[in-house]
Each structure stands twice: as C-alpha cells, then as structure tokens.
Coordinates of C-alpha atoms in Angstrom, one line a residue:
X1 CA -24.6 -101.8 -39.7
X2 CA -28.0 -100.9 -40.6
X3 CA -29.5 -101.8 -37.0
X4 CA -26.6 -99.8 -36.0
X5 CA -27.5 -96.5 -38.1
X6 CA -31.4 -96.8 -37.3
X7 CA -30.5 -97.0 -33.3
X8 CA -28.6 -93.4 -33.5
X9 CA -31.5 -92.0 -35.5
X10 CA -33.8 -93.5 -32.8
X11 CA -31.5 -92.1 -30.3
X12 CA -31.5 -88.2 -31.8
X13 CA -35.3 -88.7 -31.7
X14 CA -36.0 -89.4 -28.4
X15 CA -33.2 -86.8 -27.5
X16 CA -34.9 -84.0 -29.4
X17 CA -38.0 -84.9 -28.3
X18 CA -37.2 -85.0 -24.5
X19 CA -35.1 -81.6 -25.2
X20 CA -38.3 -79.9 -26.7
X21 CA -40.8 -81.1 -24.1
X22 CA -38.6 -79.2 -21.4
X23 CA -38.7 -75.9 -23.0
X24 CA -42.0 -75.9 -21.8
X25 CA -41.9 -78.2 -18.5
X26 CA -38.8 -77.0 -16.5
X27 CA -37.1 -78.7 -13.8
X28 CA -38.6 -82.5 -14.5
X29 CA -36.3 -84.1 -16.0
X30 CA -37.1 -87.7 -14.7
X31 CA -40.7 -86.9 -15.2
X32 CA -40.2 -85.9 -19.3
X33 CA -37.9 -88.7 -19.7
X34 CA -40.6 -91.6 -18.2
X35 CA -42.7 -89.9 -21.0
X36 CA -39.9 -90.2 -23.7
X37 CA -39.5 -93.8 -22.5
X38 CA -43.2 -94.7 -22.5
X39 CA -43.9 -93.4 -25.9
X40 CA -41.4 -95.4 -27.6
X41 CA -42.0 -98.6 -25.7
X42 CA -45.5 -98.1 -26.7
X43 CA -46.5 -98.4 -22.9
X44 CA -49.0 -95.8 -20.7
X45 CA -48.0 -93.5 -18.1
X46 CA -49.3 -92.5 -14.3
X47 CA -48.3 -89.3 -13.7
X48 CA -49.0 -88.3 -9.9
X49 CA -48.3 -85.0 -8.0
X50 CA -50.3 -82.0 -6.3
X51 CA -52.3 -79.6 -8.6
X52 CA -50.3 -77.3 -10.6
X53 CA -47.0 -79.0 -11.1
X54 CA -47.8 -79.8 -15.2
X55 CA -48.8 -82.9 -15.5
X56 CA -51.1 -81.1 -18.5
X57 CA -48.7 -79.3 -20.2
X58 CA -46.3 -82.3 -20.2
X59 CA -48.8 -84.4 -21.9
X60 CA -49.3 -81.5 -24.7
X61 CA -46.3 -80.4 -25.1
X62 CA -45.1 -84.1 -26.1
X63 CA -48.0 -84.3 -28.7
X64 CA -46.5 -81.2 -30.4
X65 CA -43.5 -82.3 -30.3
X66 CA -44.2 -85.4 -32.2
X67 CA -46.9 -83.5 -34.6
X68 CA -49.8 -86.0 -32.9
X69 CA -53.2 -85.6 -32.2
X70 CA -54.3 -84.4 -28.3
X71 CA -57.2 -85.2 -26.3
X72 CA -57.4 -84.4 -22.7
X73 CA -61.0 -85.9 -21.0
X74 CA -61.7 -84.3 -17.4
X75 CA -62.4 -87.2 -15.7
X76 CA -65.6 -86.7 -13.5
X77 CA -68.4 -89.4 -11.4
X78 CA -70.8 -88.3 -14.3
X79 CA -68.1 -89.3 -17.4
X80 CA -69.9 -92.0 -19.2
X81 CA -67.6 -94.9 -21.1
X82 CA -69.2 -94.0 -24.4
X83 CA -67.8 -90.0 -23.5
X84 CA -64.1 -92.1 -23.9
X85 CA -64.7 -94.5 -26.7
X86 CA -67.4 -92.6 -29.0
X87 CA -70.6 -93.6 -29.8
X88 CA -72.9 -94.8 -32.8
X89 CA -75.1 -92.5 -34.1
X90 CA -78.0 -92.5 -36.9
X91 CA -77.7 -90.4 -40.0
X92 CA -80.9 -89.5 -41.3
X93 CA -79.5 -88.6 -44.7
X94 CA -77.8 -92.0 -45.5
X95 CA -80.4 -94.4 -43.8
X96 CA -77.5 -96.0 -41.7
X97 CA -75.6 -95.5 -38.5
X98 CA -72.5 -93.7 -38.1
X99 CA -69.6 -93.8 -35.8
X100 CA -68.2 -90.5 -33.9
X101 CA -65.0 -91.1 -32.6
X102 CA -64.6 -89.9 -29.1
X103 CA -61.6 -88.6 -27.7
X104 CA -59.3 -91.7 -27.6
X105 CA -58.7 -91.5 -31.1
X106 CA -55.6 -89.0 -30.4
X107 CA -51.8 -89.8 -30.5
X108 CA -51.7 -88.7 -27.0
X109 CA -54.6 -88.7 -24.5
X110 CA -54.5 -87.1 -21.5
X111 CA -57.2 -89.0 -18.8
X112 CA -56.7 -85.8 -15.9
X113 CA -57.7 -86.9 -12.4
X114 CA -58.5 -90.7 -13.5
X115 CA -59.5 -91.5 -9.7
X116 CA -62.7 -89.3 -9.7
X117 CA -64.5 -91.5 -12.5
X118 CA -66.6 -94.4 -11.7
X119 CA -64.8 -98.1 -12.0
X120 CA -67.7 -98.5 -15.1
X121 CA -65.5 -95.7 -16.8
X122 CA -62.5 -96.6 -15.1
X123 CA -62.9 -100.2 -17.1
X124 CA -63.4 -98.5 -20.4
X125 CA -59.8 -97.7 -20.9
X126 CA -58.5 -101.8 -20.2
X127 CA -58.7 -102.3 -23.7
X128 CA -57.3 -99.3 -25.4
X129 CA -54.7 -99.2 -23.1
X130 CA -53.9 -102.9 -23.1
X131 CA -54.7 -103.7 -27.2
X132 CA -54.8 -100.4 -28.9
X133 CA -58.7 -100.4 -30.2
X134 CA -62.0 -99.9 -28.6
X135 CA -65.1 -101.9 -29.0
X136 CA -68.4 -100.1 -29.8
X137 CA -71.5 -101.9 -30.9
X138 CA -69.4 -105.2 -31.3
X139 CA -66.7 -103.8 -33.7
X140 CA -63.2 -103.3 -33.2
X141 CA -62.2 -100.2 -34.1
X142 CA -57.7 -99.6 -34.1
X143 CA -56.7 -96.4 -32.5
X144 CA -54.3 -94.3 -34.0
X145 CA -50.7 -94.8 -34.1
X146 CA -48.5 -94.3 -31.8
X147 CA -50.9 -94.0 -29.0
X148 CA -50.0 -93.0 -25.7
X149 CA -52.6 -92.5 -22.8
X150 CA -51.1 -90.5 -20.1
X151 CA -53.4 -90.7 -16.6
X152 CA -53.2 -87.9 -13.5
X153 CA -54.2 -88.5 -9.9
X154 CA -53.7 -86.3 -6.9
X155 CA -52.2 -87.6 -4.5
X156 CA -53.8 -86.0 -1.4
X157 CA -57.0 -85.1 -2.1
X158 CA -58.9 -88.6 -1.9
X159 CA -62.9 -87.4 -1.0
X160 CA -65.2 -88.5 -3.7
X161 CA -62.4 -90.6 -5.7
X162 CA -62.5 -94.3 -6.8
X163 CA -59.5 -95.9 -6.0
X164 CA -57.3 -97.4 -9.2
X165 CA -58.4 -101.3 -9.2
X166 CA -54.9 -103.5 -9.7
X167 CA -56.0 -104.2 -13.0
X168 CA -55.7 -101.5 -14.1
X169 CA -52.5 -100.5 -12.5
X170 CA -51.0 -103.3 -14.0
X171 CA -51.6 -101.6 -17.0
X172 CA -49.7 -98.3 -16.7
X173 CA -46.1 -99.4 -17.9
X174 CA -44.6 -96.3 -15.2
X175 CA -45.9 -94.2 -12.7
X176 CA -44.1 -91.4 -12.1
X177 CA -44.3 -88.6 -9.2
X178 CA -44.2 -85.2 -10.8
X179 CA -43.1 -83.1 -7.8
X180 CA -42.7 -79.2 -6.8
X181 CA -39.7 -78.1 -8.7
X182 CA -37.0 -76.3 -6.8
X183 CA -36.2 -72.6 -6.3
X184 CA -33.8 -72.6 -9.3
X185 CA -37.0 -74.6 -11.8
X186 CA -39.6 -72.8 -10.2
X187 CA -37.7 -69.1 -10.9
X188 CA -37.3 -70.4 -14.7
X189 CA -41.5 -71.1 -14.6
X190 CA -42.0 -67.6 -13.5
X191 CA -39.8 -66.4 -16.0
X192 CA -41.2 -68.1 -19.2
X193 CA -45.0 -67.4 -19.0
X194 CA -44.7 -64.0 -17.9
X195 CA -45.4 -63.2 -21.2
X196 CA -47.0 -65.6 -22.9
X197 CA -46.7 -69.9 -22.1
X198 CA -44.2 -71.4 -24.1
X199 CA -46.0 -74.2 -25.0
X200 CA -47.4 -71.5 -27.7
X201 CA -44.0 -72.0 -29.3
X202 CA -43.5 -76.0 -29.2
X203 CA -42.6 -77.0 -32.9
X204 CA -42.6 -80.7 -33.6
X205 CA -38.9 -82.9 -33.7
X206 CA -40.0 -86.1 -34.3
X207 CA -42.8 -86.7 -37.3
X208 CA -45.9 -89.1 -36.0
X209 CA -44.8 -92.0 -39.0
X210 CA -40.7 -91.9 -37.2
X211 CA -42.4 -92.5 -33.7
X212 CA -43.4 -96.1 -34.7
X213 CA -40.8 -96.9 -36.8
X214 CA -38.3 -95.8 -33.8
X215 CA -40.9 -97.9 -31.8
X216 CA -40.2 -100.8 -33.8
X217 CA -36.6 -100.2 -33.7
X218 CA -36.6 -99.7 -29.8
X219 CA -38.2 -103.4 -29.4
X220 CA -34.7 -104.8 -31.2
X221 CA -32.6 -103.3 -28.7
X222 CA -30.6 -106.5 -27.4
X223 CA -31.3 -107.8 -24.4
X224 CA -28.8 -110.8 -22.8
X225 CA -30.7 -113.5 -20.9
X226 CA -28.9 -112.7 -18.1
X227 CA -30.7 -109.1 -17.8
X228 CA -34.1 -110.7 -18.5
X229 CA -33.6 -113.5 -15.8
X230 CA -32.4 -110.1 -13.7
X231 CA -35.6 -108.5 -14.7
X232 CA -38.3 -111.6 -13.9
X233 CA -35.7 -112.2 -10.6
X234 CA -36.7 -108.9 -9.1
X235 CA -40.4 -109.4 -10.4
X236 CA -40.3 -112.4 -8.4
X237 CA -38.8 -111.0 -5.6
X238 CA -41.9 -108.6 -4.6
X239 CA -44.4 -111.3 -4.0
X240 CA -42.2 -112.7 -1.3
X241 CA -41.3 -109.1 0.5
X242 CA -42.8 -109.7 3.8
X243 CA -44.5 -105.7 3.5
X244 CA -46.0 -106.8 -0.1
X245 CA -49.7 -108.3 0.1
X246 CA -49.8 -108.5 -4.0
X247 CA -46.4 -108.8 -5.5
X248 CA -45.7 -107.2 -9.2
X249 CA -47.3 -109.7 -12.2
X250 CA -45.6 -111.3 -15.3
X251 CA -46.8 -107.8 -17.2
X252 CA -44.4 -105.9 -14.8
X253 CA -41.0 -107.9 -15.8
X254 CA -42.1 -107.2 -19.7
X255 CA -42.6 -103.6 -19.0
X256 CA -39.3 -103.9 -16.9
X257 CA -37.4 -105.1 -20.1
X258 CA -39.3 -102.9 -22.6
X259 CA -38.8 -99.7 -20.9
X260 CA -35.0 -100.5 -20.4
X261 CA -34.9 -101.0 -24.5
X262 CA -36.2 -97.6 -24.3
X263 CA -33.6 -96.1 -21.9
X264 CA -30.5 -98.0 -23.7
X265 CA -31.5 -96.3 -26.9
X266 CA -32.2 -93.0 -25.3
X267 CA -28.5 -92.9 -24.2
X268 CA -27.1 -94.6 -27.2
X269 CA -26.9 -98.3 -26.6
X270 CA -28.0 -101.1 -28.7
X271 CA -28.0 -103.3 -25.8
X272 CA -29.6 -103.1 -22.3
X273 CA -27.7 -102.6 -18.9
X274 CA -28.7 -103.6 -15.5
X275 CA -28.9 -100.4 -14.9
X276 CA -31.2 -99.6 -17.1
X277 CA -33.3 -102.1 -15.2
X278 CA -32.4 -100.5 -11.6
X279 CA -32.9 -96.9 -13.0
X280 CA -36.5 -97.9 -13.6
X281 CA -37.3 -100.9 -11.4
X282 CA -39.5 -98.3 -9.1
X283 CA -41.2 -96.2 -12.0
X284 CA -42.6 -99.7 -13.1
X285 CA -43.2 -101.8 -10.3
X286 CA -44.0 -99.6 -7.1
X287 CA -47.7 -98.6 -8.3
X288 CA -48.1 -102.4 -8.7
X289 CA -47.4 -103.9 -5.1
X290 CA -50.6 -103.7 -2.9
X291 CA -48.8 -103.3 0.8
X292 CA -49.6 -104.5 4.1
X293 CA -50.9 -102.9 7.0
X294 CA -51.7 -99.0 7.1
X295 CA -49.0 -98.6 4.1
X296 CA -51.8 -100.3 1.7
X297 CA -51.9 -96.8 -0.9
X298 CA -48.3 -95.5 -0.1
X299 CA -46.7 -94.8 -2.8
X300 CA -43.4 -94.0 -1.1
X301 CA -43.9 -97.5 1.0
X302 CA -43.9 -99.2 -2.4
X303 CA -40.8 -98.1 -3.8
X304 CA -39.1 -98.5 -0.3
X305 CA -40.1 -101.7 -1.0
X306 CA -38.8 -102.0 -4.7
X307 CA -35.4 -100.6 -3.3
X308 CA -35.3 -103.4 -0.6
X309 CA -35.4 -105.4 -3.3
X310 CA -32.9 -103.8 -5.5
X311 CA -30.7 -104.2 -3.1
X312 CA -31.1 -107.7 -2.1
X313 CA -31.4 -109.5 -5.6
X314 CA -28.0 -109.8 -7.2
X315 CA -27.0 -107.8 -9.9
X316 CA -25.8 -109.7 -13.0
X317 CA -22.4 -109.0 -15.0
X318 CA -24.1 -109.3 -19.1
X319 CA -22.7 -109.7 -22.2
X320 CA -22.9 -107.0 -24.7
X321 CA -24.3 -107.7 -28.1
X322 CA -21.0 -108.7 -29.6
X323 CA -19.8 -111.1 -26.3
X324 CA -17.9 -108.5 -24.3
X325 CA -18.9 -107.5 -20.8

C-alpha cells in the first residue's frame, strides 16, 4: 500500500511537471514528455530540430519547474573540457588550490549545438553523463542531484561540426526530434510572448529533494520478465536488420526498460506495458543504429528501421503485478 501511495504522488509529479513545462513550450507534447521521462529515469536527452523550435526554453523551463540549478554551455571548436568540468585554481590567500566548479554542476545542463565542439570536449561529458561526477586533477567530484544533461544538434546544418562518436550516443537514454509546431501551436507562440515570454512566469511543481525520491520510486515500477525479454528481443533484433551496420548495445535494452518505468508511472501504472516499450522503442534506440549505405546519419532511416522491427518481433501478453493479464 505504501509502494502504492508513493507511485500516485510520483505520478502527480511528473504530471505537474510536464503540465508546467508546456505553458511555456506549446505544441510539443512528445518532446516535453521525453524530458519528463528522462529526468526521472535519471537518463540524458538528444534533442534535435532546426533553430528556433525551443529546444532552450524546454531545457529551462524544466529546471524551474523543479526549483534546479541551470547551465546552458554554447558549444563551440574553441570550448575547452576544463570550460565543462571546472578547473583548479591557486588561492594566494590560503596557500592551497581551489576548485571552481564549471557549469556541469547544475540540476539541468543544457550542452546547445553539441556537434560543433571538438571530440576532446565531446569526450568530457562520457563521465558525467554516464556516472554522475567529473574528474579534475585526479579527484572525483559527485554532481548534483538529479542531474539531467540535455544536448541540441541541428539537423541540417553540418559545415564545421564533429559528428556524435557512438559512444557517446549510446549514452543519451532518448533522442527526440523537436519539430515546427503546427498552425494551431505556432498561433498560441505568437500569442504568449507578445508581451513578455512566459517562461518569466514558470513557478516550480516539483521540489529538487521529490525528484530523486520519485526517481527512486520510478526504478520499483514492476517490470514482468516477459517485457524485459520483450525489451532485450528487440535490442537484439537491430544488429541483425539487414540496413543496420551497428545494431543497438546492452545499454539500449536498460534504457528501454528504465524509460518504460518512467512512462507507466507517468500514466499511473505500477507496472510496465508493452506499450510502454513500443511507445518509446524509437526515442531510445534509433540515434543508436549506424545504417548502411548513403542512410549512414539518417535519422528518419533509423527509426524506419526500429519500426521494422517493431513490427516483426512478437509482442508479449504480461502479467500485471498481482498475476492478472
């Protein structure tokens, strides 16, 4: 009964949260959500999409929400790692070195145009985004908590960029394509900054301390063996698709599982449904397959590809938490 109760509060939390971020980002609903989901299944997000669509404004308007800490780092060929991580530096008055955090030490961190670094930058973030700390000078340091790195690239213009390596691809739990919104969204854009942006307004729903206890409460969300073996199946499944050079790695059927613990409680559930896995089979695994051919960076190739799959790996009939189907 108690799992029961802290569920629903989970639930409200990522409800109001996902509620408040769209006062100020209108007509993205799948785009908000992946952030809702990534958040509490303490994974990162890709966000890709054409200039001007707010990638930026999702990523702050989420930190408000939750009363975090923001950092957003213009990613550029001249960003240096230590610009990311912080640096060591002497303090004349005290004799001894001193540590100046740099901007990953935020709840949310927003990395915009991560493709125009170098891959010596680029290779900075592995660890945060992988273990949570940073390593300056030989010492661990623990970022805050709950951490969220949030990652833009444009889509179309690719001159003086460095492509993502798979690494570290792997280590984005969902990419997401934030697109143009339609007539109806883009009227409602107009309409709430012609006075002032609304993101001016953004109060916080969800207190920074309830985001990782909802975290914690999101990883007990009961998952049957049957959805797991559903999850690893379809994993499995892209390495042998005869368009996939590089299928999806043991990483991408964890993320698979943990994000679909974060959907299930976002809609109520103590217990995950296939569909939770179909619903975000593509946000998690298309940025992950390398293609064959001319397809090798197309993004709508990949989750052709993922949807080939969905279709071809049989869906299993679970359990629910207390044996029914």
């Amino acid at each position: 009964m108690q799992q029961t109760a802290m569920v629903a509060e989970a639930t409200s939390a990522i409800r109001r949260l996902i509620e408040n971020v769209e006062q100020v980002i209108a007509g993205s609903r799948p785009a908000v959500e992946a952030a809702a989901i990534c958040l509490f299944a303490e994974g990162n997000l890709l966000l890709e999409g054409v200039p001007g669509v707010g990638k930026t404004m999702l990523a702050r308007a989420l930190a408000r929400s939750i009363g975090g800490t923001f950092r957003r780092v213009q990613a550029t060929p001249d960003l240096l790692p230590s610009d990311l991580t912080g640096i060591s530096v002497y303090d004349q008055e005290r004799h001894e070195f001193r540590f100046v955090p740099g901007p990953l030490f935020a709840n949310v961190v927003l990395i915009d145009e991560i493709n125009r670094t170098t891959p010596r930058t680029q290779s900075a973030l592995f660890e945060p985004m992988e273990e949570r700390q940073v390593t300056v000078d030989g010492m661990a340091r623990e970022l805050p908590a709950p951490f969220l790195l949030i990652a833009t690239q444009n889509p179309v213009a690719h001159y003086g960029t460095y492509p993502l390596p798979e690494g570290q691809l792997d280590r984005f739990a969902m990419a997401v394509d934030l697109r143009y919104p339609d007539r109806v969204g883009a009227r409602e854009v107009v309409t709430r900054q012609m006075v002032r942006h609304p993101i001016a307004d953004i109060e916080p729903v969800v207190e920074v301390a309830e985001v990782v206890r909802y975290q914690h409460e999101v990883r007990r969300v009961h998952v049957e063996p049957s959805v797991i073996d559903y999850a690893v199946g379809l994993v499995e499944a892209t390495r042998s698709h005869p368009d996939v050079a590089l299928g999806a790695s043991p990483r991408a059927a964890l993320w698979v599982v943990r994000c679909a613990q974060a959907r299930a409680a976002a809609r109520g559930r103590q217990y995950v449904l296939p569909d939770d896995v179909k619903a975000l089979a593509p946000s998690v695994l298309a940025h992950r397959l390398l293609l064959t051919g001319h397809h090798t960076s197309d993004q709508e190739a990949a989750r052709g590809a993922v949807e080939r799959v969905l279709r071809e790996v049989p869906v299993p009939v679970p359990l629910g938490p207390n044996g029914q189907s």
